Structure formats: C-alpha cells, structure tokens
PDB file of C-alpha atoms in Angstrom:
ATOM      1  CA  UNK Z   1       5.266 -19.804  26.915  1.00 83.00           C
ATOM      2  CA  UNK Z   2       1.986 -18.018  27.624  1.00 89.00           C
ATOM      3  CA  UNK Z   3       2.020 -14.196  27.685  1.00 94.00           C
ATOM      4  CA  UNK Z   4       1.233 -13.848  31.360  1.00 92.00           C
ATOM      5  CA  UNK Z   5       3.907 -16.385  32.317  1.00 93.00           C
ATOM      6  CA  UNK Z   6       6.502 -14.612  30.131  1.00 94.00           C
ATOM      7  CA  UNK Z   7       5.661 -11.248  31.625  1.00 93.00           C
ATOM      8  CA  UNK Z   8       5.975 -12.677  35.128  1.00 93.00           C
ATOM      9  CA  UNK Z   9       9.404 -14.049  34.302  1.00 93.00           C
ATOM     10  CA  UNK Z  10      10.427 -10.777  32.605  1.00 94.00           C
ATOM     11  CA  UNK Z  11       9.573  -8.913  35.797  1.00 93.00           C
ATOM     12  CA  UNK Z  12      11.570 -11.363  37.890  1.00 92.00           C
ATOM     13  CA  UNK Z  13      14.566 -10.909  35.567  1.00 91.00           C
ATOM     14  CA  UNK Z  14      14.341  -7.150  35.846  1.00 89.00           C
ATOM     15  CA  UNK Z  15      14.123  -7.255  39.623  1.00 86.00           C
ATOM     16  CA  UNK Z  16      17.129  -9.558  39.825  1.00 83.00           C
ATOM     17  CA  UNK Z  17      19.347  -7.644  37.422  1.00 81.00           C
ATOM     18  CA  UNK Z  18      18.088  -4.147  38.276  1.00 77.00           C
ATOM     19  CA  UNK Z  19      18.642  -3.003  34.714  1.00 80.00           C
ATOM     20  CA  UNK Z  20      18.166  -4.816  31.415  1.00 85.00           C
ATOM     21  CA  UNK Z  21      17.886  -3.791  27.761  1.00 87.00           C
ATOM     22  CA  UNK Z  22      15.130  -4.767  25.368  1.00 91.00           C
ATOM     23  CA  UNK Z  23      17.721  -6.686  23.333  1.00 90.00           C
ATOM     24  CA  UNK Z  24      18.780  -8.650  26.438  1.00 88.00           C
ATOM     25  CA  UNK Z  25      15.216  -9.664  27.216  1.00 94.00           C
ATOM     26  CA  UNK Z  26      14.580 -10.543  23.579  1.00 93.00           C
ATOM     27  CA  UNK Z  27      17.510 -12.955  23.669  1.00 93.00           C
ATOM     28  CA  UNK Z  28      16.687 -14.304  27.109  1.00 94.00           C
ATOM     29  CA  UNK Z  29      13.088 -15.205  26.205  1.00 94.00           C
ATOM     30  CA  UNK Z  30      13.661 -15.947  22.473  1.00 94.00           C
ATOM     31  CA  UNK Z  31      10.975 -13.521  21.232  1.00 94.00           C
ATOM     32  CA  UNK Z  32      11.075 -10.512  18.958  1.00 94.00           C
ATOM     33  CA  UNK Z  33      11.946  -7.124  20.447  1.00 93.00           C
ATOM     34  CA  UNK Z  34       8.463  -5.877  19.444  1.00 93.00           C
ATOM     35  CA  UNK Z  35       6.923  -8.507  21.662  1.00 95.00           C
ATOM     36  CA  UNK Z  36       9.221  -7.487  24.552  1.00 94.00           C
ATOM     37  CA  UNK Z  37       8.253  -3.855  24.121  1.00 92.00           C
ATOM     38  CA  UNK Z  38       4.543  -4.775  24.365  1.00 94.00           C
ATOM     39  CA  UNK Z  39       5.301  -6.786  27.514  1.00 94.00           C
ATOM     40  CA  UNK Z  40       7.170  -3.869  29.048  1.00 93.00           C
ATOM     41  CA  UNK Z  41       4.340  -1.482  28.159  1.00 93.00           C
ATOM     42  CA  UNK Z  42       1.953  -3.748  30.001  1.00 94.00           C
ATOM     43  CA  UNK Z  43       4.237  -3.957  33.024  1.00 94.00           C
ATOM     44  CA  UNK Z  44       4.815  -0.238  33.066  1.00 92.00           C
ATOM     45  CA  UNK Z  45       1.035   0.488  32.936  1.00 92.00           C
ATOM     46  CA  UNK Z  46       0.746  -1.558  36.104  1.00 92.00           C
ATOM     47  CA  UNK Z  47       3.525   0.464  37.765  1.00 91.00           C
ATOM     48  CA  UNK Z  48       5.840  -2.523  38.019  1.00 92.00           C
ATOM     49  CA  UNK Z  49       8.717  -1.281  35.899  1.00 90.00           C
ATOM     50  CA  UNK Z  50      10.053   2.018  34.596  1.00 88.00           C
ATOM     51  CA  UNK Z  51      11.417   2.633  31.134  1.00 86.00           C
ATOM     52  CA  UNK Z  52      14.664   4.619  30.925  1.00 79.00           C
ATOM     53  CA  UNK Z  53      17.132   5.368  28.175  1.00 71.00           C
ATOM     54  CA  UNK Z  54      18.650   2.099  27.023  1.00 68.00           C
ATOM     55  CA  UNK Z  55      16.395  -0.260  28.911  1.00 80.00           C
ATOM     56  CA  UNK Z  56      14.166  -0.880  31.886  1.00 88.00           C
ATOM     57  CA  UNK Z  57      14.455  -0.936  35.694  1.00 84.00           C
ATOM     58  CA  UNK Z  58      12.150  -1.969  38.581  1.00 86.00           C
ATOM     59  CA  UNK Z  59       9.789   0.773  39.518  1.00 84.00           C
ATOM     60  CA  UNK Z  60      11.160   1.017  43.064  1.00 75.00           C
ATOM     61  CA  UNK Z  61      14.685   1.938  41.772  1.00 68.00           C
ATOM     62  CA  UNK Z  62      15.482   5.587  42.378  1.00 60.00           C
ATOM     63  CA  UNK Z  63      15.964   7.259  39.007  1.00 61.00           C
ATOM     64  CA  UNK Z  64      17.024  10.802  40.070  1.00 59.00           C
ATOM     65  CA  UNK Z  65      17.821  12.766  43.152  1.00 61.00           C
ATOM     66  CA  UNK Z  66      15.666  15.622  44.436  1.00 62.00           C
ATOM     67  CA  UNK Z  67      16.952  19.154  43.972  1.00 65.00           C
ATOM     68  CA  UNK Z  68      19.372  20.412  46.645  1.00 65.00           C
ATOM     69  CA  UNK Z  69      16.994  22.998  48.029  1.00 67.00           C
ATOM     70  CA  UNK Z  70      14.388  20.320  48.625  1.00 70.00           C
ATOM     71  CA  UNK Z  71      16.911  17.857  50.091  1.00 73.00           C
ATOM     72  CA  UNK Z  72      18.227  20.521  52.442  1.00 69.00           C
ATOM     73  CA  UNK Z  73      14.979  20.674  54.331  1.00 75.00           C
ATOM     74  CA  UNK Z  74      13.832  17.066  54.025  1.00 86.00           C
ATOM     75  CA  UNK Z  75      14.149  15.142  57.312  1.00 91.00           C
ATOM     76  CA  UNK Z  76      16.143  18.050  58.711  1.00 95.00           C
ATOM     77  CA  UNK Z  77      15.809  17.019  62.397  1.00 97.00           C
ATOM     78  CA  UNK Z  78      17.224  13.546  61.586  1.00 98.00           C
ATOM     79  CA  UNK Z  79      20.067  15.038  59.515  1.00 97.00           C
ATOM     80  CA  UNK Z  80      20.999  17.388  62.314  1.00 97.00           C
ATOM     81  CA  UNK Z  81      21.144  14.516  64.873  1.00 98.00           C
ATOM     82  CA  UNK Z  82      23.215  12.408  62.497  1.00 98.00           C
ATOM     83  CA  UNK Z  83      25.524  15.337  61.746  1.00 98.00           C
ATOM     84  CA  UNK Z  84      26.051  16.144  65.400  1.00 98.00           C
ATOM     85  CA  UNK Z  85      26.794  12.510  66.264  1.00 98.00           C
ATOM     86  CA  UNK Z  86      29.161  12.012  63.377  1.00 98.00           C
ATOM     87  CA  UNK Z  87      31.026  15.259  64.188  1.00 98.00           C
ATOM     88  CA  UNK Z  88      31.786  13.827  67.672  1.00 97.00           C
ATOM     89  CA  UNK Z  89      33.730  11.017  65.941  1.00 98.00           C
ATOM     90  CA  UNK Z  90      36.206  13.545  64.550  1.00 98.00           C
ATOM     91  CA  UNK Z  91      39.164  14.194  66.836  1.00 96.00           C
ATOM     92  CA  UNK Z  92      41.940  16.738  66.994  1.00 96.00           C
ATOM     93  CA  UNK Z  93      44.637  16.146  64.347  1.00 97.00           C
ATOM     94  CA  UNK Z  94      42.346  14.035  62.178  1.00 98.00           C
ATOM     95  CA  UNK Z  95      42.307  14.230  58.427  1.00 98.00           C
ATOM     96  CA  UNK Z  96      38.813  13.608  57.013  1.00 98.00           C
ATOM     97  CA  UNK Z  97      36.805  13.699  53.858  1.00 98.00           C
ATOM     98  CA  UNK Z  98      33.306  15.209  53.878  1.00 98.00           C
ATOM     99  CA  UNK Z  99      31.496  14.064  50.756  1.00 98.00           C
ATOM    100  CA  UNK Z 100      29.053  16.484  49.177  1.00 97.00           C
ATOM    101  CA  UNK Z 101      25.598  16.229  50.717  1.00 95.00           C
ATOM    102  CA  UNK Z 102      23.027  17.729  52.990  1.00 96.00           C
ATOM    103  CA  UNK Z 103      23.807  15.371  55.882  1.00 97.00           C
ATOM    104  CA  UNK Z 104      27.577  15.894  55.616  1.00 98.00           C
ATOM    105  CA  UNK Z 105      26.853  19.598  55.638  1.00 97.00           C
ATOM    106  CA  UNK Z 106      25.380  19.101  59.090  1.00 97.00           C
ATOM    107  CA  UNK Z 107      28.648  17.495  60.163  1.00 98.00           C
ATOM    108  CA  UNK Z 108      30.527  20.580  59.064  1.00 98.00           C
ATOM    109  CA  UNK Z 109      28.188  22.819  60.983  1.00 96.00           C
ATOM    110  CA  UNK Z 110      28.954  20.904  64.226  1.00 96.00           C
ATOM    111  CA  UNK Z 111      32.737  20.875  63.867  1.00 95.00           C
ATOM    112  CA  UNK Z 112      33.655  23.261  66.647  1.00 88.00           C
ATOM    113  CA  UNK Z 113      36.488  23.140  69.174  1.00 88.00           C
ATOM    114  CA  UNK Z 114      38.732  20.892  67.062  1.00 90.00           C
ATOM    115  CA  UNK Z 115      42.471  21.586  66.772  1.00 92.00           C
ATOM    116  CA  UNK Z 116      44.740  20.920  63.827  1.00 95.00           C
ATOM    117  CA  UNK Z 117      41.939  19.337  61.785  1.00 97.00           C
ATOM    118  CA  UNK Z 118      42.152  18.836  58.013  1.00 98.00           C
ATOM    119  CA  UNK Z 119      38.942  18.563  56.013  1.00 98.00           C
ATOM    120  CA  UNK Z 120      38.872  17.681  52.311  1.00 98.00           C
ATOM    121  CA  UNK Z 121      35.589  18.258  50.517  1.00 98.00           C
ATOM    122  CA  UNK Z 122      34.071  18.511  47.049  1.00 98.00           C
ATOM    123  CA  UNK Z 123      31.289  20.758  48.319  1.00 97.00           C
ATOM    124  CA  UNK Z 124      31.389  24.517  48.216  1.00 96.00           C
ATOM    125  CA  UNK Z 125      28.633  24.746  50.844  1.00 95.00           C
ATOM    126  CA  UNK Z 126      30.720  22.751  53.327  1.00 97.00           C
ATOM    127  CA  UNK Z 127      33.855  24.821  52.516  1.00 97.00           C
ATOM    128  CA  UNK Z 128      31.883  27.992  53.152  1.00 96.00           C
ATOM    129  CA  UNK Z 129      30.704  26.751  56.544  1.00 96.00           C
ATOM    130  CA  UNK Z 130      34.277  25.893  57.550  1.00 96.00           C
ATOM    131  CA  UNK Z 131      36.086  28.956  56.160  1.00 93.00           C
ATOM    132  CA  UNK Z 132      35.833  31.030  59.356  1.00 88.00           C
ATOM    133  CA  UNK Z 133      37.300  28.286  61.547  1.00 91.00           C
ATOM    134  CA  UNK Z 134      41.077  28.931  61.630  1.00 91.00           C
ATOM    135  CA  UNK Z 135      41.721  25.682  63.462  1.00 93.00           C
ATOM    136  CA  UNK Z 136      40.520  23.692  60.437  1.00 96.00           C
ATOM    137  CA  UNK Z 137      42.565  23.445  57.264  1.00 97.00           C
ATOM    138  CA  UNK Z 138      39.941  23.131  54.468  1.00 97.00           C
ATOM    139  CA  UNK Z 139      41.034  21.651  51.151  1.00 98.00           C
ATOM    140  CA  UNK Z 140      38.594  21.913  48.215  1.00 98.00           C
ATOM    141  CA  UNK Z 141      39.118  19.382  45.486  1.00 97.00           C
ATOM    142  CA  UNK Z 142      38.356  21.560  42.562  1.00 95.00           C
ATOM    143  CA  UNK Z 143      36.279  20.388  39.577  1.00 97.00           C
ATOM    144  CA  UNK Z 144      33.150  21.449  37.706  1.00 97.00           C
ATOM    145  CA  UNK Z 145      30.500  23.167  39.824  1.00 95.00           C
ATOM    146  CA  UNK Z 146      27.006  21.629  39.856  1.00 91.00           C
ATOM    147  CA  UNK Z 147      25.013  24.882  40.170  1.00 86.00           C
ATOM    148  CA  UNK Z 148      21.946  23.385  41.846  1.00 83.00           C
ATOM    149  CA  UNK Z 149      24.018  21.987  44.741  1.00 86.00           C
ATOM    150  CA  UNK Z 150      27.507  23.604  44.645  1.00 91.00           C
ATOM    151  CA  UNK Z 151      29.048  20.156  44.439  1.00 96.00           C
ATOM    152  CA  UNK Z 152      32.311  19.776  42.543  1.00 97.00           C
ATOM    153  CA  UNK Z 153      32.736  16.803  40.266  1.00 97.00           C
ATOM    154  CA  UNK Z 154      34.642  15.666  37.184  1.00 97.00           C
ATOM    155  CA  UNK Z 155      38.132  14.767  36.070  1.00 96.00           C
ATOM    156  CA  UNK Z 156      39.868  17.474  38.194  1.00 97.00           C
ATOM    157  CA  UNK Z 157      37.951  16.211  41.277  1.00 98.00           C
ATOM    158  CA  UNK Z 158      38.921  12.619  40.641  1.00 97.00           C
ATOM    159  CA  UNK Z 159      42.571  13.488  40.041  1.00 97.00           C
ATOM    160  CA  UNK Z 160      42.754  15.564  43.228  1.00 96.00           C
ATOM    161  CA  UNK Z 161      41.491  12.643  45.295  1.00 97.00           C
ATOM    162  CA  UNK Z 162      43.761   9.986  43.891  1.00 96.00           C
ATOM    163  CA  UNK Z 163      46.811  10.817  46.033  1.00 92.00           C
ATOM    164  CA  UNK Z 164      45.023  11.732  49.236  1.00 95.00           C
ATOM    165  CA  UNK Z 165      44.966   9.455  52.303  1.00 97.00           C
ATOM    166  CA  UNK Z 166      42.771  10.304  55.278  1.00 98.00           C
ATOM    167  CA  UNK Z 167      41.740   8.883  58.614  1.00 98.00           C
ATOM    168  CA  UNK Z 168      38.011   8.975  57.962  1.00 98.00           C
ATOM    169  CA  UNK Z 169      35.626   9.476  55.039  1.00 98.00           C
ATOM    170  CA  UNK Z 170      32.079  10.575  55.771  1.00 98.00           C
ATOM    171  CA  UNK Z 171      30.012   9.542  52.802  1.00 98.00           C
ATOM    172  CA  UNK Z 172      26.557  10.647  51.647  1.00 97.00           C
ATOM    173  CA  UNK Z 173      24.347   8.501  49.435  1.00 96.00           C
ATOM    174  CA  UNK Z 174      20.951   8.861  47.725  1.00 91.00           C
ATOM    175  CA  UNK Z 175      20.206   5.148  48.184  1.00 91.00           C
ATOM    176  CA  UNK Z 176      21.511   2.456  50.499  1.00 95.00           C
ATOM    177  CA  UNK Z 177      20.336  -0.972  49.273  1.00 92.00           C
ATOM    178  CA  UNK Z 178      20.272  -3.797  51.823  1.00 94.00           C
ATOM    179  CA  UNK Z 179      21.808  -6.201  49.348  1.00 91.00           C
ATOM    180  CA  UNK Z 180      24.221  -4.206  47.220  1.00 93.00           C
ATOM    181  CA  UNK Z 181      25.228  -1.323  49.478  1.00 96.00           C
ATOM    182  CA  UNK Z 182      25.798   2.198  48.191  1.00 97.00           C
ATOM    183  CA  UNK Z 183      23.737   3.036  45.081  1.00 92.00           C
ATOM    184  CA  UNK Z 184      23.597   6.143  42.903  1.00 89.00           C
ATOM    185  CA  UNK Z 185      21.425   7.249  40.074  1.00 83.00           C
ATOM    186  CA  UNK Z 186      24.197   9.175  38.283  1.00 87.00           C
ATOM    187  CA  UNK Z 187      27.135   7.223  36.890  1.00 90.00           C
ATOM    188  CA  UNK Z 188      29.216  10.408  36.458  1.00 93.00           C
ATOM    189  CA  UNK Z 189      29.271  11.059  40.241  1.00 95.00           C
ATOM    190  CA  UNK Z 190      30.522   7.581  41.161  1.00 96.00           C
ATOM    191  CA  UNK Z 191      34.235   7.886  40.266  1.00 97.00           C
ATOM    192  CA  UNK Z 192      34.798  10.706  42.766  1.00 98.00           C
ATOM    193  CA  UNK Z 193      32.962   8.817  45.486  1.00 98.00           C
ATOM    194  CA  UNK Z 194      35.077   5.712  44.819  1.00 98.00           C
ATOM    195  CA  UNK Z 195      38.245   7.756  45.106  1.00 98.00           C
ATOM    196  CA  UNK Z 196      37.083   9.086  48.464  1.00 98.00           C
ATOM    197  CA  UNK Z 197      36.240   5.586  49.667  1.00 98.00           C
ATOM    198  CA  UNK Z 198      39.571   4.214  48.551  1.00 98.00           C
ATOM    199  CA  UNK Z 199      41.505   6.975  50.290  1.00 98.00           C
ATOM    200  CA  UNK Z 200      40.127   6.385  53.845  1.00 98.00           C
ATOM    201  CA  UNK Z 201      41.191   4.139  56.662  1.00 98.00           C
ATOM    202  CA  UNK Z 202      37.684   4.266  58.077  1.00 98.00           C
ATOM    203  CA  UNK Z 203      34.489   4.580  56.021  1.00 98.00           C
ATOM    204  CA  UNK Z 204      31.414   6.048  57.684  1.00 98.00           C
ATOM    205  CA  UNK Z 205      28.156   6.434  55.783  1.00 98.00           C
ATOM    206  CA  UNK Z 206      25.715   9.065  57.028  1.00 98.00           C
ATOM    207  CA  UNK Z 207      22.138   8.626  55.796  1.00 98.00           C
ATOM    208  CA  UNK Z 208      18.684   9.264  57.200  1.00 97.00           C
ATOM    209  CA  UNK Z 209      15.899   6.704  57.101  1.00 96.00           C
ATOM    210  CA  UNK Z 210      14.590   7.777  53.669  1.00 93.00           C
ATOM    211  CA  UNK Z 211      17.781   6.448  52.023  1.00 93.00           C
ATOM    212  CA  UNK Z 212      17.908   3.068  53.774  1.00 95.00           C
ATOM    213  CA  UNK Z 213      16.524   0.151  51.778  1.00 90.00           C
ATOM    214  CA  UNK Z 214      16.329   2.206  48.629  1.00 85.00           C
ATOM    215  CA  UNK Z 215      17.846   1.263  45.266  1.00 81.00           C
ATOM    216  CA  UNK Z 216      19.296   3.420  42.521  1.00 82.00           C
ATOM    217  CA  UNK Z 217      20.425   2.412  39.068  1.00 79.00           C
ATOM    218  CA  UNK Z 218      24.097   1.883  39.877  1.00 86.00           C
ATOM    219  CA  UNK Z 219      25.490  -0.104  42.824  1.00 90.00           C
ATOM    220  CA  UNK Z 220      29.099   1.014  43.464  1.00 96.00           C
ATOM    221  CA  UNK Z 221      30.249   0.009  46.975  1.00 98.00           C
ATOM    222  CA  UNK Z 222      29.383  -3.095  48.933  1.00 97.00           C
ATOM    223  CA  UNK Z 223      28.156  -3.161  52.523  1.00 98.00           C
ATOM    224  CA  UNK Z 224      31.063  -5.391  53.551  1.00 97.00           C
ATOM    225  CA  UNK Z 225      33.503  -2.585  52.810  1.00 98.00           C
ATOM    226  CA  UNK Z 226      31.735  -0.020  55.032  1.00 98.00           C
ATOM    227  CA  UNK Z 227      32.859   0.362  58.651  1.00 98.00           C
ATOM    228  CA  UNK Z 228      29.924   2.192  60.105  1.00 98.00           C
ATOM    229  CA  UNK Z 229      26.457   3.506  59.160  1.00 98.00           C
ATOM    230  CA  UNK Z 230      25.060   6.447  61.175  1.00 98.00           C
ATOM    231  CA  UNK Z 231      21.350   6.781  60.708  1.00 98.00           C
ATOM    232  CA  UNK Z 232      18.276   7.698  62.724  1.00 98.00           C
ATOM    233  CA  UNK Z 233      15.813   5.787  64.880  1.00 97.00           C
ATOM    234  CA  UNK Z 234      13.169   5.625  62.169  1.00 97.00           C
ATOM    235  CA  UNK Z 235      14.942   2.672  60.609  1.00 97.00           C
ATOM    236  CA  UNK Z 236      13.133  -0.523  61.780  1.00 96.00           C
ATOM    237  CA  UNK Z 237      14.792  -3.342  63.693  1.00 96.00           C
ATOM    238  CA  UNK Z 238      14.472  -5.887  60.928  1.00 96.00           C
ATOM    239  CA  UNK Z 239      16.538  -3.630  58.613  1.00 96.00           C
ATOM    240  CA  UNK Z 240      19.193  -3.100  61.279  1.00 97.00           C
ATOM    241  CA  UNK Z 241      19.406  -6.836  61.851  1.00 97.00           C
ATOM    242  CA  UNK Z 242      19.801  -7.425  58.089  1.00 96.00           C
ATOM    243  CA  UNK Z 243      22.678  -5.005  57.955  1.00 97.00           C
ATOM    244  CA  UNK Z 244      24.265  -6.443  61.116  1.00 96.00           C
ATOM    245  CA  UNK Z 245      24.148  -9.906  59.567  1.00 96.00           C
ATOM    246  CA  UNK Z 246      26.398  -8.548  56.837  1.00 95.00           C
ATOM    247  CA  UNK Z 247      28.898  -7.395  59.422  1.00 96.00           C
ATOM    248  CA  UNK Z 248      27.968  -3.683  59.326  1.00 98.00           C
ATOM    249  CA  UNK Z 249      28.034  -1.625  62.548  1.00 98.00           C
ATOM    250  CA  UNK Z 250      25.041   0.715  62.822  1.00 98.00           C
ATOM    251  CA  UNK Z 251      24.523   3.666  65.170  1.00 98.00           C
ATOM    252  CA  UNK Z 252      20.975   5.039  65.409  1.00 98.00           C
ATOM    253  CA  UNK Z 253      20.562   8.578  66.818  1.00 98.00           C
TER     254      UNK Z 253
END
C-alpha cells in the first residue's frame, strides 16, 4: 500500500472510531509503529488529527472544556432563553435534577413562583441561587469540589445519586454529536451524569448552538434515550431534521 493511500485509510479509521492507539493502527495496517507515528505526524501537521495521551483523535473532537468564567458569558443571551423556557417545564410538586452547567444555572435563576419543588444538584452555584427560595427544597449531592466551576463530582456524588428517582433531569453537555448523542471530554465526570440520567422519568438536554454537532472523546448517552432537546434558533434546519429522524423532540427558543 502506498504511503498516501495508507494515510488516507488511517484518517478514515480515526474518523470512524473517534479514538485509536498507535498499536491499534499498527496492527490494522500491518506496519511498524514507527511508520504509524510518521503517518500521524504528517496528518497532524495538516490539522486533520490531534495526538492525545494514549492515541489519536480527529481534529474536530473536543478535547477539553473552556473554563467556567469563560463559559458563563459565552452565548449568554441564548442560555438565558433556554433557561427561561426550560424553567417553565417545571411544575409545582416536581422533583428535578439540575446538572452542573452554565445553562442549567439559568434554569435555576428562573425558578420563581413554584410550590413544593425539590431540586437535586451537584452544583454549588445552582444551590446558592436557590437557597433563598423557601418554597424549593434544595438537595446538594456532596462530592469533591471542582474549584474552577464549583461542580461536585466523585464517588460521594455518584453514591448520592444511585437511590434518587425524579420526575425530570435537566442535563448539560459540552458536546452533542448528531450520531452518538451526549459526549464528554472527561471520563471522570461521566459516571455522575449517567446516574442522573438513569434516575429520571424524563430526560431534557439544554444546550446552546455551540454544543450541537460537536464531538468529544467519550460518547456516553445515545440520542434515542433523550426525551427532549431545548436549544436556540441558531441551530440550522438540516441539523434539526437529522435529530428528528432519530426520534428526538427539539424545541428552539
């Protein structure tokens, strides 16, 4: 196999699998790992792939999330509209999960006039917003504090969520892939998110346009298991049609 042909096929393999190791590629193409590394260097120089610890991913895969202070102001108008709309879905006597995130924080800010509402969250920012509302019972999961975002995560968080059952879970995500669904760049944050998703009768994802159609390293929840996506009007019609074809209801606000 000629070098250019092999590199083309390597790129196709990486795009399909989203993450592969040098050893995997060496076995797949029956060449030495040194040859694969040269091929990957060439592909990386062209901006087609990105090298990470343990292997390689497509260049369009999200590798890390922006700091909280940056995310809090990014697309703020869209997040406020999404948060206001999602808050209207929460009724008196509901029990809900608000996942840690800047869009779910906007939901918390619009939760006024509710009676006998229970909110479970792994986000100190959200708990702080809700603390003055005596009509809302706020339950904080516990766990290790992520100082840049005030998110709680870890074994204590996961254990707290295992025996909780709620009406609705409002989930944030750094990347919503049109094929694989919810994606995340950090494998250590996924267990808590899965526990939230498993605990809810209705799963609602809140995400602005910048997250839709994006990939991250780990896919952890399929589109078919999501009840509703609330996003903004910047998402194009073709993308909405693609999601609808998978049975996902989408509200644009």
